[in-house]
C-alpha cells in the first residue's frame, strides 16, 4: 500500500465538507465510556502473535515463491480447522505493472452463511518483493519479511476465526485473505492506484461467493496492525466513503479502553484494498497506522528488511483483535 499524493486534496476537502463532522460527532457521545463495554469472545494476543510468527517463518510470501506456496497451504489448513461454513480458494494469474505474471490465491472463509446480514473482514497475506525503502541498492532488491505488513492483519484474522468457531456470531462474518496487494509501483508522479491490490481487484471482479442479495453490509480491513506503539487514525478514504464501519470500530475501541491506540483524529489517505472493496459496493474502513510520529506516515520498518517480529507487539494485536471481534459480535440481523 502507499500514500496517495495526487488524490490528497480532493479527499481532504470531501472529508471536511461531507462527513468529517459526522465521524467526529460521535466522539462526544462516547467520551468517558472507556472500560464500560464487555469484551466479547476470547481473543488471545499470544495466539495472534504466534500466527504472525508462523507466517514470517515461511520467509517472504512473494507470489510465485516457495514461501508463498507453503504459507498458502498453511493458511488454508488453519482455516479448515475452524470449520467455516464455506472455504474457497480463488486461484488466478494476474499481471503486475512490470509485466511479471503472478500466481495468486485469495482465501475466503464464511461463517454463519445462512444469516441475512454479513460483515467482511479482510487483510492481505503477501509481502513486498522489494525493500524499496532501504538505503542501499543491494538491499532494495531483497524481499521484506513482512511481519507487520502482511503478517499482522492476517494473524489477527486467524485468531478471530478461531473465536468464531467457538462462539457463532448472530450475523454472517466472512474472512478474506487477499493476495498480491504489495506488488505495486511506488515511483513516478502518478499515484499508480491500480498497480496495487491486484488480488482484491481480481476478487471484486468475480465477487465470489456473493450475489447482489447477500453482499456484506460493510467491511473492515486490517493492514499493518501489529507494531509496538502503533496508533490508528481515521484513514481519509474510509472517513469519506465508509462512515458507518469507521464509527463502529473507533467507537468500540474507545468503549474498550483503547482510545490511546485508536485515535479519533483525521489520518492520511492510503491506497489499500479497502478502496477496491468500497468501489465494489462494500463500504470498508481501513485500520492502518499512517501517522507515525517519527515518519509522519507509516511505521519506520515499512518496506524495509526490518519489518520482522522484533516490531510486533501483543498489546497492539490485542487492541485491534478485541475491538474488531466486539464489533462483529454486537451486530444484529435487524
XYZ file of C-alpha atoms in Angstrom:
334
model
C 0.000 0.000 0.000
C 1.087 3.608 -0.354
C 0.059 7.147 0.377
C -1.946 8.851 -2.327
C -0.442 12.209 -3.242
C -2.482 13.348 -6.211
C -5.800 12.481 -4.550
C -4.989 14.056 -1.194
C -6.526 17.485 -1.706
C -9.816 16.160 -3.056
C -10.213 13.646 -0.286
C -9.387 16.156 2.444
C -11.985 18.569 1.085
C -14.512 15.758 0.801
C -13.892 14.592 4.358
C -14.051 18.064 5.834
C -17.171 19.088 3.957
C -19.113 15.862 3.695
C -18.503 13.671 6.682
C -15.720 14.789 8.974
C -18.236 16.203 11.405
C -20.352 13.050 11.258
C -17.493 10.803 12.331
C -16.165 13.122 14.991
C -19.625 13.965 16.293
C -19.829 10.505 17.793
C -16.827 11.321 19.947
C -18.872 13.308 22.411
C -21.410 10.505 22.831
C -18.764 8.000 23.910
C -16.376 10.250 25.815
C -15.729 8.890 29.266
C -17.172 5.494 28.395
C -13.827 3.682 28.231
C -13.751 0.327 30.028
C -17.570 0.267 30.081
C -18.036 -2.270 27.301
C -17.851 -6.002 27.883
C -15.154 -7.840 25.940
C -16.974 -10.471 23.916
C -15.236 -13.663 22.892
C -11.823 -14.959 23.901
C -9.362 -13.127 21.670
C -5.854 -14.210 22.690
C -2.989 -11.888 21.791
C -0.418 -14.663 22.311
C -2.250 -16.788 19.761
C -2.409 -13.913 17.266
C 1.303 -13.265 17.793
C 2.065 -16.933 17.114
C 0.063 -16.783 13.884
C 2.136 -13.803 12.757
C 5.389 -15.549 13.669
C 4.354 -18.684 11.790
C 3.862 -16.688 8.602
C 7.221 -14.960 8.953
C 8.889 -18.355 9.452
C 7.935 -19.262 5.875
C 10.109 -16.399 4.653
C 8.895 -13.668 2.291
C 5.470 -14.523 0.846
C 6.019 -13.110 -2.641
C 3.648 -14.613 -5.225
C 5.377 -17.444 -7.047
C 7.938 -18.127 -4.286
C 8.269 -21.276 -2.192
C 7.476 -19.321 0.960
C 4.296 -18.052 -0.650
C 3.109 -21.541 -1.587
C 3.941 -23.015 1.814
C 2.182 -20.202 3.647
C -0.865 -20.512 1.399
C -1.194 -24.207 2.216
C -0.841 -23.468 5.937
C -3.431 -20.672 5.843
C -5.955 -22.920 4.109
C -5.298 -25.782 6.520
C -5.571 -23.485 9.541
C -8.878 -22.020 8.388
C -10.204 -25.502 7.601
C -9.544 -26.386 11.232
C -12.006 -23.682 12.313
C -14.852 -25.380 10.376
C -16.232 -22.438 8.417
C -19.476 -22.995 6.520
C -17.659 -22.112 3.319
C -13.993 -22.165 2.394
C -12.988 -21.001 -1.070
C -9.510 -20.678 -2.512
C -9.703 -18.459 -5.581
C -6.662 -19.105 -7.726
C -5.719 -16.940 -10.678
C -2.867 -15.296 -12.535
C -2.545 -11.527 -12.591
C -0.058 -9.297 -14.384
C 1.914 -6.731 -12.403
C 2.834 -3.252 -13.645
C 6.297 -4.506 -14.682
C 4.940 -7.436 -16.687
C 5.530 -10.097 -14.031
C 2.876 -12.811 -14.145
C 1.851 -13.658 -10.601
C 0.074 -16.826 -9.432
C -2.253 -15.674 -6.668
C -4.577 -17.245 -4.128
C -7.377 -15.311 -2.457
C -8.678 -17.266 0.537
C -12.281 -16.846 1.721
C -13.821 -18.371 4.856
C -17.511 -17.754 5.578
C -19.101 -18.240 8.991
C -22.880 -18.425 9.510
C -23.575 -18.288 5.786
C -27.361 -18.520 6.295
C -27.534 -15.170 8.095
C -29.292 -12.391 6.161
C -26.696 -9.801 7.184
C -22.953 -10.164 6.629
C -19.741 -8.384 7.631
C -16.470 -8.790 5.726
C -13.080 -8.809 7.486
C -10.068 -8.575 5.173
C -6.271 -8.484 5.196
C -3.526 -9.149 2.659
C -1.159 -12.045 3.272
C 1.506 -11.476 0.612
C 4.701 -9.480 1.139
C 6.531 -6.793 -0.819
C 9.069 -8.280 -3.291
C 11.434 -5.318 -2.900
C 12.581 -3.486 0.222
C 12.425 -0.208 -1.678
C 12.778 1.941 1.455
C 16.244 0.552 2.229
C 19.225 2.875 1.867
C 21.358 0.665 -0.418
C 20.583 -0.653 -3.882
C 21.595 -4.158 -2.849
C 19.082 -4.277 -0.024
C 16.357 -2.590 -2.054
C 16.358 -5.631 -4.362
C 15.543 -8.020 -1.492
C 12.013 -9.033 -0.390
C 10.770 -7.882 3.005
C 9.981 -10.294 5.884
C 6.501 -8.766 6.186
C 5.786 -9.298 9.888
C 3.726 -6.117 10.199
C 2.979 -5.506 6.511
C 1.081 -8.652 5.619
C 1.572 -10.853 8.667
C -0.125 -8.808 11.386
C -3.558 -8.356 9.814
C -3.668 -11.981 8.737
C -2.603 -13.169 12.196
C -5.360 -11.178 13.892
C -7.971 -12.526 11.471
C -6.891 -16.110 12.076
C -7.370 -15.581 15.802
C -10.773 -14.014 15.120
C -11.673 -17.067 13.003
C -10.697 -19.295 15.939
C -13.148 -17.332 18.092
C -15.927 -17.542 15.514
C -15.547 -21.320 15.531
C -16.086 -21.374 19.313
C -18.852 -18.768 19.521
C -21.076 -18.274 16.481
C -21.978 -14.666 15.630
C -25.592 -13.675 15.078
C -24.726 -12.205 11.677
C -22.600 -13.743 8.963
C -18.895 -12.979 9.233
C -16.575 -13.566 6.303
C -12.796 -13.544 6.384
C -10.980 -12.696 3.159
C -7.215 -13.044 2.879
C -6.180 -11.347 -0.338
C -3.017 -11.811 -2.348
C -0.692 -9.580 -4.383
C -1.556 -6.391 -2.519
C 2.050 -5.277 -2.261
C 3.360 -5.673 -5.835
C 2.556 -2.081 -6.823
C 4.567 0.678 -8.447
C 5.869 3.187 -5.912
C 7.855 5.584 -8.095
C 6.835 8.274 -10.553
C 4.470 11.203 -10.248
C 1.220 9.258 -10.577
C -0.431 7.580 -7.583
C -0.387 4.311 -9.613
C -3.512 3.209 -7.768
C -4.422 0.278 -9.992
C -0.946 -1.286 -9.768
C -1.634 -2.163 -6.114
C -4.076 -4.632 -4.539
C -4.105 -6.957 -7.540
C -5.683 -9.822 -5.603
C -8.534 -7.660 -4.372
C -9.094 -6.220 -7.827
C -9.414 -9.748 -9.171
C -11.689 -10.816 -6.330
C -14.142 -7.930 -6.735
C -14.372 -8.626 -10.475
C -15.856 -12.027 -9.573
C -17.191 -11.310 -6.044
C -17.039 -14.980 -5.060
C -19.250 -16.150 -3.339
C -21.523 -13.093 -3.195
C -24.526 -12.028 -5.215
C -26.281 -8.679 -5.131
C -28.551 -10.063 -2.404
C -26.001 -11.352 0.096
C -23.250 -8.761 -0.261
C -21.841 -7.673 3.131
C -23.267 -4.570 4.771
C -19.733 -3.299 5.310
C -16.103 -4.364 5.602
C -13.150 -3.854 7.935
C -9.620 -4.040 6.538
C -6.654 -4.781 8.811
C -3.263 -3.691 7.463
C -0.076 -3.128 9.480
C -1.879 -3.587 12.793
C 0.866 -5.122 14.919
C 3.654 -2.623 15.570
C 4.644 -1.594 19.077
C 3.234 1.821 19.927
C 1.020 1.932 16.837
C -1.790 4.467 16.653
C -4.641 4.230 14.189
C -6.149 7.496 12.975
C -9.197 7.772 10.728
C -7.993 6.878 7.220
C -9.420 9.596 4.966
C -10.954 7.429 2.231
C -12.625 5.388 4.978
C -13.911 8.544 6.637
C -15.326 9.822 3.365
C -16.802 6.642 1.922
C -17.242 4.151 4.782
C -18.556 6.240 7.656
C -20.651 3.529 9.308
C -17.903 0.943 9.885
C -15.428 3.695 10.745
C -17.695 4.958 13.523
C -18.395 1.417 14.725
C -14.719 0.474 15.015
C -13.354 3.634 16.637
C -16.327 3.947 18.998
C -15.967 0.349 20.145
C -12.229 0.789 20.667
C -12.996 3.810 22.834
C -15.513 1.858 24.907
C -12.982 -0.927 25.427
C -10.336 1.481 26.673
C -8.159 1.549 23.547
C -8.538 5.237 22.752
C -4.773 5.713 23.024
C -4.370 3.287 20.097
C -7.458 4.154 18.045
C -7.044 7.931 17.838
C -10.186 9.820 16.866
C -8.460 12.280 14.592
C -8.035 12.534 10.836
C -5.231 10.473 9.337
C -3.818 10.237 5.847
C -5.391 8.862 2.653
C -3.987 5.434 1.794
C -4.201 3.346 -1.358
C -5.117 -0.063 0.036
C -7.527 -2.961 -0.501
C -10.423 -1.046 1.056
C -10.504 1.308 -1.941
C -11.487 -1.501 -4.294
C -13.877 -3.169 -1.852
C -15.711 0.119 -1.360
C -15.867 0.712 -5.120
C -17.441 -2.745 -5.461
C -20.274 -1.825 -3.108
C -18.877 -2.976 0.254
C -18.052 0.215 2.213
C -14.847 -0.723 4.007
C -12.867 1.043 6.694
C -9.095 0.654 6.916
C -7.360 0.078 10.266
C -3.814 1.142 9.402
C -1.007 3.084 11.023
C -0.446 6.083 8.760
C 0.618 8.904 11.104
C 3.698 7.553 12.840
C 5.332 10.303 14.899
C 8.801 9.556 13.512
C 7.951 9.361 9.804
C 4.665 11.260 9.536
C 3.316 8.279 7.589
C 3.870 4.530 8.001
C 5.966 2.728 10.598
C 9.737 3.166 10.067
C 10.117 -0.529 9.199
C 7.666 -0.193 6.274
C 9.070 -1.713 3.071
C 12.413 -2.404 4.745
C 14.241 -5.533 5.853
C 13.477 -4.521 9.450
C 9.823 -5.498 9.106
C 10.342 -8.515 11.354
C 8.967 -9.934 14.592
C 11.019 -7.539 16.729
C 8.478 -4.816 15.931
C 5.343 -6.858 16.634
C 3.643 -6.104 19.949
C 0.963 -8.198 21.621
C -0.822 -5.167 23.065
C -1.404 -3.701 19.626
C -2.652 -7.036 18.292
C -4.878 -7.349 21.357
C -6.467 -3.924 20.920
C -7.215 -4.494 17.240
C -8.457 -8.046 17.667
C -10.734 -7.379 20.625
C -12.159 -4.263 19.003
C -12.992 -5.948 15.705
C -14.332 -9.071 17.404
C -16.585 -6.949 19.638
C -17.898 -5.086 16.602
C -18.960 -8.247 14.770
C -20.378 -9.963 17.868
C -22.529 -6.916 18.583
C -24.051 -6.881 15.100
C -27.684 -7.959 14.785
C -29.698 -9.035 11.773
C -32.351 -6.339 12.235
